[in-house]
């Protein structure tokens, strides 16, 4: 019985760590590192600005449902990937030169 409890706690802990890595690190840190690079390389064309405050009441989309149905929710995936590449490159630069 104790092994089952420990196994379930470990599963939950790994899910929480995975969430922190993906959501907080990738979509926050990597995105904001890659955002100015994407803006500079594409001369301000990417990523497009998404207006989450736009009201689609006439279309029947209300509040959080409008945000959840928004296809551009993670339209800045390239920015996050560029940021991840920069963070990894900077990490390897630091560990090889210092």
PDB file of C-alpha atoms in Angstrom:
ATOM      1  CA  UNK A   1       0.000   0.000   0.000  1.00  0.00           C
ATOM      2  CA  UNK A   2       2.818   2.391   0.826  1.00  0.00           C
ATOM      3  CA  UNK A   3       4.493   1.759  -2.540  1.00  0.00           C
ATOM      4  CA  UNK A   4       1.321   2.795  -4.348  1.00  0.00           C
ATOM      5  CA  UNK A   5       1.130   6.039  -2.380  1.00  0.00           C
ATOM      6  CA  UNK A   6       4.811   6.806  -2.957  1.00  0.00           C
ATOM      7  CA  UNK A   7       4.427   6.013  -6.674  1.00  0.00           C
ATOM      8  CA  UNK A   8       1.437   8.332  -7.043  1.00  0.00           C
ATOM      9  CA  UNK A   9       3.210  11.128  -5.159  1.00  0.00           C
ATOM     10  CA  UNK A  10       6.269  10.716  -7.388  1.00  0.00           C
ATOM     11  CA  UNK A  11       4.069  10.837 -10.514  1.00  0.00           C
ATOM     12  CA  UNK A  12       2.463  14.044  -9.306  1.00  0.00           C
ATOM     13  CA  UNK A  13       5.850  15.536  -8.467  1.00  0.00           C
ATOM     14  CA  UNK A  14       7.216  14.750 -11.940  1.00  0.00           C
ATOM     15  CA  UNK A  15       4.121  16.281 -13.556  1.00  0.00           C
ATOM     16  CA  UNK A  16       4.585  19.437 -11.477  1.00  0.00           C
ATOM     17  CA  UNK A  17       8.266  19.690 -12.425  1.00  0.00           C
ATOM     18  CA  UNK A  18       7.381  19.127 -16.087  1.00  0.00           C
ATOM     19  CA  UNK A  19       4.756  21.859 -15.875  1.00  0.00           C
ATOM     20  CA  UNK A  20       7.268  24.269 -14.343  1.00  0.00           C
ATOM     21  CA  UNK A  21       9.836  23.523 -17.022  1.00  0.00           C
ATOM     22  CA  UNK A  22       7.424  23.845 -19.917  1.00  0.00           C
ATOM     23  CA  UNK A  23       5.167  26.667 -18.800  1.00  0.00           C
ATOM     24  CA  UNK A  24       7.427  28.845 -16.724  1.00  0.00           C
ATOM     25  CA  UNK A  25      10.770  28.321 -18.422  1.00  0.00           C
ATOM     26  CA  UNK A  26       9.827  27.749 -22.059  1.00  0.00           C
ATOM     27  CA  UNK A  27       6.810  30.020 -22.479  1.00  0.00           C
ATOM     28  CA  UNK A  28       8.091  32.753 -20.156  1.00  0.00           C
ATOM     29  CA  UNK A  29      11.879  32.912 -20.146  1.00  0.00           C
ATOM     30  CA  UNK A  30      12.591  31.529 -23.609  1.00  0.00           C
ATOM     31  CA  UNK A  31       9.777  33.521 -25.215  1.00  0.00           C
ATOM     32  CA  UNK A  32      10.996  36.838 -23.841  1.00  0.00           C
ATOM     33  CA  UNK A  33      14.585  36.070 -24.798  1.00  0.00           C
ATOM     34  CA  UNK A  34      13.563  35.159 -28.355  1.00  0.00           C
ATOM     35  CA  UNK A  35      10.946  37.879 -28.850  1.00  0.00           C
ATOM     36  CA  UNK A  36      13.328  40.792 -29.572  1.00  0.00           C
ATOM     37  CA  UNK A  37      15.402  38.584 -31.869  1.00  0.00           C
ATOM     38  CA  UNK A  38      12.321  37.554 -33.874  1.00  0.00           C
ATOM     39  CA  UNK A  39      11.170  41.174 -34.035  1.00  0.00           C
ATOM     40  CA  UNK A  40      14.590  42.324 -35.276  1.00  0.00           C
ATOM     41  CA  UNK A  41      15.052  39.558 -37.852  1.00  0.00           C
ATOM     42  CA  UNK A  42      11.534  39.920 -39.315  1.00  0.00           C
ATOM     43  CA  UNK A  43      11.597  43.730 -39.059  1.00  0.00           C
ATOM     44  CA  UNK A  44       8.679  43.726 -36.640  1.00  0.00           C
ATOM     45  CA  UNK A  45       6.401  41.419 -38.618  1.00  0.00           C
ATOM     46  CA  UNK A  46       6.498  38.428 -36.256  1.00  0.00           C
ATOM     47  CA  UNK A  47       4.938  37.649 -33.841  1.00  0.00           C
ATOM     48  CA  UNK A  48       1.621  39.285 -34.604  1.00  0.00           C
ATOM     49  CA  UNK A  49      -0.056  41.144 -31.795  1.00  0.00           C
ATOM     50  CA  UNK A  50      -2.999  39.203 -30.392  1.00  0.00           C
ATOM     51  CA  UNK A  51      -5.800  41.269 -28.888  1.00  0.00           C
ATOM     52  CA  UNK A  52      -7.200  39.199 -26.014  1.00  0.00           C
ATOM     53  CA  UNK A  53      -9.455  42.060 -24.935  1.00  0.00           C
ATOM     54  CA  UNK A  54     -11.519  41.925 -28.139  1.00  0.00           C
ATOM     55  CA  UNK A  55     -15.105  41.123 -27.326  1.00  0.00           C
ATOM     56  CA  UNK A  56     -16.739  38.444 -29.482  1.00  0.00           C
ATOM     57  CA  UNK A  57     -20.103  38.521 -27.755  1.00  0.00           C
ATOM     58  CA  UNK A  58     -21.920  38.702 -31.077  1.00  0.00           C
ATOM     59  CA  UNK A  59     -20.193  35.458 -32.110  1.00  0.00           C
ATOM     60  CA  UNK A  60     -21.195  33.711 -28.885  1.00  0.00           C
ATOM     61  CA  UNK A  61     -17.697  33.553 -27.396  1.00  0.00           C
ATOM     62  CA  UNK A  62     -17.607  34.779 -23.826  1.00  0.00           C
ATOM     63  CA  UNK A  63     -14.695  35.547 -21.509  1.00  0.00           C
ATOM     64  CA  UNK A  64     -12.352  32.642 -20.875  1.00  0.00           C
ATOM     65  CA  UNK A  65     -13.947  30.597 -23.639  1.00  0.00           C
ATOM     66  CA  UNK A  66     -12.835  33.234 -26.119  1.00  0.00           C
ATOM     67  CA  UNK A  67      -9.240  32.978 -24.907  1.00  0.00           C
ATOM     68  CA  UNK A  68      -9.322  29.158 -24.823  1.00  0.00           C
ATOM     69  CA  UNK A  69     -10.667  28.990 -28.384  1.00  0.00           C
ATOM     70  CA  UNK A  70      -8.143  31.505 -29.643  1.00  0.00           C
ATOM     71  CA  UNK A  71      -5.996  29.746 -32.264  1.00  0.00           C
ATOM     72  CA  UNK A  72      -3.191  32.278 -31.770  1.00  0.00           C
ATOM     73  CA  UNK A  73      -2.719  31.520 -28.100  1.00  0.00           C
ATOM     74  CA  UNK A  74       0.835  30.292 -28.646  1.00  0.00           C
ATOM     75  CA  UNK A  75       1.503  31.959 -31.970  1.00  0.00           C
ATOM     76  CA  UNK A  76       4.937  32.918 -30.691  1.00  0.00           C
ATOM     77  CA  UNK A  77       6.283  29.369 -30.678  1.00  0.00           C
ATOM     78  CA  UNK A  78       9.119  30.408 -32.984  1.00  0.00           C
ATOM     79  CA  UNK A  79      10.075  33.138 -30.522  1.00  0.00           C
ATOM     80  CA  UNK A  80      10.210  30.607 -27.700  1.00  0.00           C
ATOM     81  CA  UNK A  81      12.294  28.212 -29.817  1.00  0.00           C
ATOM     82  CA  UNK A  82      14.714  30.979 -30.796  1.00  0.00           C
ATOM     83  CA  UNK A  83      14.928  31.969 -27.138  1.00  0.00           C
ATOM     84  CA  UNK A  84      15.624  28.360 -26.157  1.00  0.00           C
ATOM     85  CA  UNK A  85      18.427  28.193 -28.737  1.00  0.00           C
ATOM     86  CA  UNK A  86      19.908  31.430 -27.363  1.00  0.00           C
ATOM     87  CA  UNK A  87      19.669  30.232 -23.753  1.00  0.00           C
ATOM     88  CA  UNK A  88      21.310  26.901 -24.617  1.00  0.00           C
ATOM     89  CA  UNK A  89      24.027  28.643 -26.663  1.00  0.00           C
ATOM     90  CA  UNK A  90      24.730  31.097 -23.854  1.00  0.00           C
ATOM     91  CA  UNK A  91      24.878  28.231 -21.348  1.00  0.00           C
ATOM     92  CA  UNK A  92      27.408  26.311 -23.461  1.00  0.00           C
ATOM     93  CA  UNK A  93      29.415  29.486 -24.042  1.00  0.00           C
ATOM     94  CA  UNK A  94      29.612  30.148 -20.321  1.00  0.00           C
ATOM     95  CA  UNK A  95      30.591  26.590 -19.333  1.00  0.00           C
ATOM     96  CA  UNK A  96      33.254  26.291 -22.039  1.00  0.00           C
ATOM     97  CA  UNK A  97      34.883  29.694 -21.518  1.00  0.00           C
ATOM     98  CA  UNK A  98      34.807  30.072 -17.744  1.00  0.00           C
TER      99      UNK A  98
END
